[in-house]
PDB file of C-alpha atoms in Angstrom:
ATOM      1  CA  MET A   1      -2.782   0.675  15.917  1.00 56.00           C
ATOM      2  CA  SER A   2       0.102  -0.268  18.170  1.00 53.00           C
ATOM      3  CA  THR A   3       2.993   1.516  16.564  1.00 56.00           C
ATOM      4  CA  MET A   4       6.081   2.236  18.630  1.00 51.00           C
ATOM      5  CA  ASP A   5       4.916   5.782  19.458  1.00 47.00           C
ATOM      6  CA  THR A   6       1.646   4.399  20.872  1.00 53.00           C
ATOM      7  CA  LEU A   7       3.538   1.935  23.059  1.00 48.00           C
ATOM      8  CA  VAL A   8       5.775   4.738  24.354  1.00 47.00           C
ATOM      9  CA  LYS A   9       2.681   6.822  25.234  1.00 57.00           C
ATOM     10  CA  LYS A  10       1.337   3.826  27.193  1.00 52.00           C
ATOM     11  CA  GLY A  11       4.544   3.683  29.234  1.00 56.00           C
ATOM     12  CA  THR A  12       6.186   0.712  27.517  1.00 55.00           C
ATOM     13  CA  LEU A  13       9.926   1.075  27.291  1.00 46.00           C
ATOM     14  CA  VAL A  14      10.866   0.600  23.646  1.00 58.00           C
ATOM     15  CA  ASP A  15      13.304   2.188  21.262  1.00 69.00           C
ATOM     16  CA  ASN A  16      10.927   4.253  19.154  1.00 72.00           C
ATOM     17  CA  LYS A  17      12.538   3.780  15.745  1.00 86.00           C
ATOM     18  CA  CYS A  18      10.818   2.827  12.537  1.00 91.00           C
ATOM     19  CA  VAL A  19      11.691  -0.811  11.901  1.00 91.00           C
ATOM     20  CA  LEU A  20      11.854  -0.157   8.156  1.00 94.00           C
ATOM     21  CA  CYS A  21      14.132   2.880   7.873  1.00 94.00           C
ATOM     22  CA  CYS A  22      15.576   3.183  11.426  1.00 90.00           C
ATOM     23  CA  LYS A  23      15.621   6.968  10.927  1.00 88.00           C
ATOM     24  CA  GLN A  24      12.518   8.316  12.638  1.00 85.00           C
ATOM     25  CA  GLY A  25      10.082   7.364  15.329  1.00 83.00           C
ATOM     26  CA  GLU A  26       7.433   4.897  14.256  1.00 84.00           C
ATOM     27  CA  SER A  27       4.054   6.599  14.109  1.00 87.00           C
ATOM     28  CA  ALA A  28       1.152   5.401  11.986  1.00 87.00           C
ATOM     29  CA  SER A  29       1.661   8.315   9.600  1.00 87.00           C
ATOM     30  CA  HIS A  30       5.369   7.640   9.217  1.00 91.00           C
ATOM     31  CA  LEU A  31       5.033   3.869   8.924  1.00 92.00           C
ATOM     32  CA  LEU A  32       2.175   3.817   6.422  1.00 92.00           C
ATOM     33  CA  PHE A  33       2.878   6.900   4.310  1.00 91.00           C
ATOM     34  CA  HIS A  34       6.124   8.787   4.913  1.00 91.00           C
ATOM     35  CA  CYS A  35       8.829   6.223   5.620  1.00 95.00           C
ATOM     36  CA  PRO A  36      11.313   6.275   2.705  1.00 95.00           C
ATOM     37  CA  THR A  37      10.961   2.490   2.349  1.00 97.00           C
ATOM     38  CA  VAL A  38       7.172   2.700   2.166  1.00 96.00           C
ATOM     39  CA  ALA A  39       7.359   5.659  -0.233  1.00 95.00           C
ATOM     40  CA  GLU A  40       8.923   3.287  -2.782  1.00 96.00           C
ATOM     41  CA  ILE A  41       5.789   1.139  -2.640  1.00 97.00           C
ATOM     42  CA  TRP A  42       3.406   4.081  -3.055  1.00 94.00           C
ATOM     43  CA  ASN A  43       5.569   5.492  -5.863  1.00 93.00           C
ATOM     44  CA  TYR A  44       5.540   2.164  -7.705  1.00 95.00           C
ATOM     45  CA  PHE A  45       1.756   2.148  -7.914  1.00 93.00           C
ATOM     46  CA  ARG A  46       1.427   5.872  -8.643  1.00 91.00           C
ATOM     47  CA  SER A  47       3.956   5.602 -11.471  1.00 90.00           C
ATOM     48  CA  TYR A  48       1.506   3.574 -13.560  1.00 87.00           C
ATOM     49  CA  VAL A  49      -0.889   6.500 -13.753  1.00 87.00           C
ATOM     50  CA  HIS A  50       1.736   9.256 -13.756  1.00 84.00           C
ATOM     51  CA  MET A  51       0.393  10.610 -10.469  1.00 84.00           C
ATOM     52  CA  ASP A  52       2.754  13.111  -8.887  1.00 78.00           C
ATOM     53  CA  TRP A  53       1.804  14.498  -5.490  1.00 79.00           C
ATOM     54  CA  VAL A  54       2.933  15.098  -1.943  1.00 82.00           C
ATOM     55  CA  MET A  55       1.749  12.308   0.343  1.00 83.00           C
ATOM     56  CA  PRO A  56      -0.819  13.593   2.866  1.00 83.00           C
ATOM     57  CA  ASN A  57      -0.579  12.696   6.569  1.00 75.00           C
ATOM     58  CA  CYS A  58      -3.659  10.511   6.934  1.00 75.00           C
ATOM     59  CA  ILE A  59      -5.662   7.945   5.007  1.00 73.00           C
ATOM     60  CA  ASP A  60      -8.742  10.220   4.837  1.00 82.00           C
ATOM     61  CA  LEU A  61      -6.785  12.840   2.892  1.00 84.00           C
ATOM     62  CA  ILE A  62      -5.197  10.198   0.695  1.00 80.00           C
ATOM     63  CA  ILE A  63      -8.594   8.781  -0.246  1.00 77.00           C
ATOM     64  CA  LYS A  64      -9.994  12.272  -0.930  1.00 81.00           C
ATOM     65  CA  GLY A  65      -6.983  13.137  -3.083  1.00 82.00           C
ATOM     66  CA  TRP A  66      -6.571   9.704  -4.676  1.00 84.00           C
ATOM     67  CA  ARG A  67      -8.121  10.713  -7.944  1.00 82.00           C
ATOM     68  CA  VAL A  68      -6.635  10.388 -11.370  1.00 85.00           C
ATOM     69  CA  LYS A  69      -8.097  11.527 -14.666  1.00 83.00           C
ATOM     70  CA  ASN A  70      -7.803   9.560 -17.862  1.00 85.00           C
ATOM     71  CA  LEU A  71      -8.159   6.086 -16.370  1.00 87.00           C
ATOM     72  CA  SER A  72     -10.062   3.298 -18.039  1.00 84.00           C
ATOM     73  CA  THR A  73     -13.443   2.421 -16.537  1.00 81.00           C
ATOM     74  CA  THR A  74     -11.821  -0.636 -14.976  1.00 81.00           C
ATOM     75  CA  GLY A  75      -8.947   1.485 -13.711  1.00 86.00           C
ATOM     76  CA  GLN A  76     -11.286   3.989 -12.062  1.00 86.00           C
ATOM     77  CA  ALA A  77     -13.117   1.235 -10.182  1.00 83.00           C
ATOM     78  CA  LEU A  78      -9.917  -0.489  -9.065  1.00 85.00           C
ATOM     79  CA  TRP A  79      -7.971   2.691  -8.257  1.00 89.00           C
ATOM     80  CA  LYS A  80     -10.378   3.536  -5.424  1.00 88.00           C
ATOM     81  CA  VAL A  81      -9.497   0.310  -3.568  1.00 91.00           C
ATOM     82  CA  LEU A  82      -5.734   0.588  -3.893  1.00 92.00           C
ATOM     83  CA  PRO A  83      -4.879   2.903  -0.936  1.00 92.00           C
ATOM     84  CA  THR A  84      -6.631   0.575   1.484  1.00 92.00           C
ATOM     85  CA  VAL A  85      -4.887  -2.474   0.041  1.00 96.00           C
ATOM     86  CA  ILE A  86      -1.480  -0.789   0.169  1.00 96.00           C
ATOM     87  CA  THR A  87      -1.841   0.351   3.799  1.00 94.00           C
ATOM     88  CA  TRP A  88      -3.211  -3.045   4.899  1.00 96.00           C
ATOM     89  CA  THR A  89      -0.355  -4.905   3.202  1.00 98.00           C
ATOM     90  CA  ILE A  90       2.303  -2.582   4.631  1.00 97.00           C
ATOM     91  CA  TRP A  91       0.882  -3.065   8.136  1.00 95.00           C
ATOM     92  CA  ARG A  92       0.737  -6.861   7.787  1.00 97.00           C
ATOM     93  CA  SER A  93       4.256  -6.981   6.340  1.00 97.00           C
ATOM     94  CA  ARG A  94       5.595  -4.784   9.163  1.00 95.00           C
ATOM     95  CA  ASN A  95       3.981  -7.128  11.691  1.00 93.00           C
ATOM     96  CA  ASP A  96       5.492 -10.158   9.931  1.00 95.00           C
ATOM     97  CA  LEU A  97       8.884  -8.490  10.299  1.00 94.00           C
ATOM     98  CA  ILE A  98       8.442  -7.727  14.001  1.00 89.00           C
ATOM     99  CA  PHE A  99       6.614 -10.844  15.186  1.00 90.00           C
ATOM    100  CA  ASN A 100       7.748 -13.528  12.729  1.00 93.00           C
ATOM    101  CA  GLY A 101      11.186 -12.326  11.657  1.00 94.00           C
ATOM    102  CA  LYS A 102      10.207 -12.185   7.978  1.00 96.00           C
ATOM    103  CA  LEU A 103      12.052  -9.729   5.761  1.00 96.00           C
ATOM    104  CA  PHE A 104      10.371  -6.548   4.575  1.00 97.00           C
ATOM    105  CA  GLU A 105      11.509  -6.255   0.965  1.00 98.00           C
ATOM    106  CA  VAL A 106       9.907  -3.590  -1.203  1.00 98.00           C
ATOM    107  CA  GLN A 107       9.484  -5.827  -4.284  1.00 98.00           C
ATOM    108  CA  GLN A 108       8.001  -8.600  -2.188  1.00 97.00           C
ATOM    109  CA  VAL A 109       5.535  -6.185  -0.545  1.00 98.00           C
ATOM    110  CA  ILE A 110       4.539  -4.849  -3.984  1.00 98.00           C
ATOM    111  CA  THR A 111       3.780  -8.427  -5.058  1.00 97.00           C
ATOM    112  CA  LYS A 112       1.773  -8.946  -1.877  1.00 97.00           C
ATOM    113  CA  VAL A 113      -0.201  -5.752  -2.586  1.00 97.00           C
ATOM    114  CA  LYS A 114      -1.102  -7.061  -6.042  1.00 96.00           C
ATOM    115  CA  ALA A 115      -2.157 -10.435  -4.629  1.00 96.00           C
ATOM    116  CA  GLN A 116      -4.201  -8.854  -1.829  1.00 96.00           C
ATOM    117  CA  PHE A 117      -5.739  -6.487  -4.361  1.00 95.00           C
ATOM    118  CA  TYR A 118      -6.729  -9.452  -6.515  1.00 95.00           C
ATOM    119  CA  TYR A 119      -8.308 -11.364  -3.634  1.00 95.00           C
ATOM    120  CA  TRP A 120     -10.243  -8.319  -2.434  1.00 94.00           C
ATOM    121  CA  CYS A 121     -11.452  -7.354  -5.921  1.00 92.00           C
ATOM    122  CA  LYS A 122     -11.692 -10.616  -7.875  1.00 90.00           C
ATOM    123  CA  ASN A 123     -15.487 -10.693  -7.633  1.00 90.00           C
ATOM    124  CA  LEU A 124     -15.842  -7.201  -9.071  1.00 87.00           C
ATOM    125  CA  GLU A 125     -16.959  -6.974 -12.661  1.00 86.00           C
ATOM    126  CA  ALA A 126     -13.760  -5.043 -13.420  1.00 83.00           C
ATOM    127  CA  LEU A 127     -11.657  -8.182 -12.805  1.00 86.00           C
ATOM    128  CA  GLU A 128     -14.028 -10.746 -14.254  1.00 87.00           C
ATOM    129  CA  GLY A 129     -12.083 -13.479 -16.014  1.00 89.00           C
ATOM    130  CA  ILE A 130      -8.691 -12.100 -14.960  1.00 89.00           C
ATOM    131  CA  SER A 131      -6.249 -14.351 -13.090  1.00 93.00           C
ATOM    132  CA  LEU A 132      -3.925 -13.497 -10.232  1.00 94.00           C
ATOM    133  CA  GLU A 133      -0.945 -14.040 -12.528  1.00 95.00           C
ATOM    134  CA  ASN A 134      -2.399 -11.510 -14.968  1.00 92.00           C
ATOM    135  CA  VAL A 135      -2.756  -8.974 -12.166  1.00 92.00           C
ATOM    136  CA  LYS A 136       0.852  -9.539 -11.074  1.00 93.00           C
ATOM    137  CA  SER A 137       2.447  -9.477 -14.518  1.00 93.00           C
ATOM    138  CA  ARG A 138       0.274  -6.932 -16.338  1.00 90.00           C
ATOM    139  CA  TRP A 139      -0.549  -4.465 -13.610  1.00 90.00           C
ATOM    140  CA  GLY A 140      -0.470  -1.377 -15.816  1.00 87.00           C
ATOM    141  CA  GLN A 141      -3.019  -2.711 -18.310  1.00 86.00           C
ATOM    142  CA  PHE A 142      -5.865  -2.160 -15.845  1.00 82.00           C
ATOM    143  CA  PHE A 143      -5.424   1.600 -15.779  1.00 81.00           C
ATOM    144  CA  VAL A 144      -4.818   2.670 -19.373  1.00 77.00           C
ATOM    145  CA  ILE A 145      -7.601   3.922 -21.583  1.00 67.00           C
TER     146      ILE A 145
END
């Protein structure tokens, strides 16, 4: 993953600042999990299941700790996919900002996460008969018992 810190290590002269918050150096951990801008995205999705935790440093620990009790059967199946969809969408949106000049707006990225989630999971039994618009507008319904 070519974050700014990786480019600096390779000898490329760049200003190693996170393009989203401009406060810290851009490492994979900061960009995908700990940047204050990105934290808003993670918090949005965790709020639907009342999950309160300290964000780990790597995706392996997030996946291991990404467990919530009292989810519907559908919610349990879908919840497992969400960290991967969130990190993928953040990375793509960051690249759109850097390489295509597109804005990185939290609400827009949240919508993109829901759409990506739908396209990755639409063939799962858990989403059978559910439209993209339903996923976008009624996100919370998939996780309640």
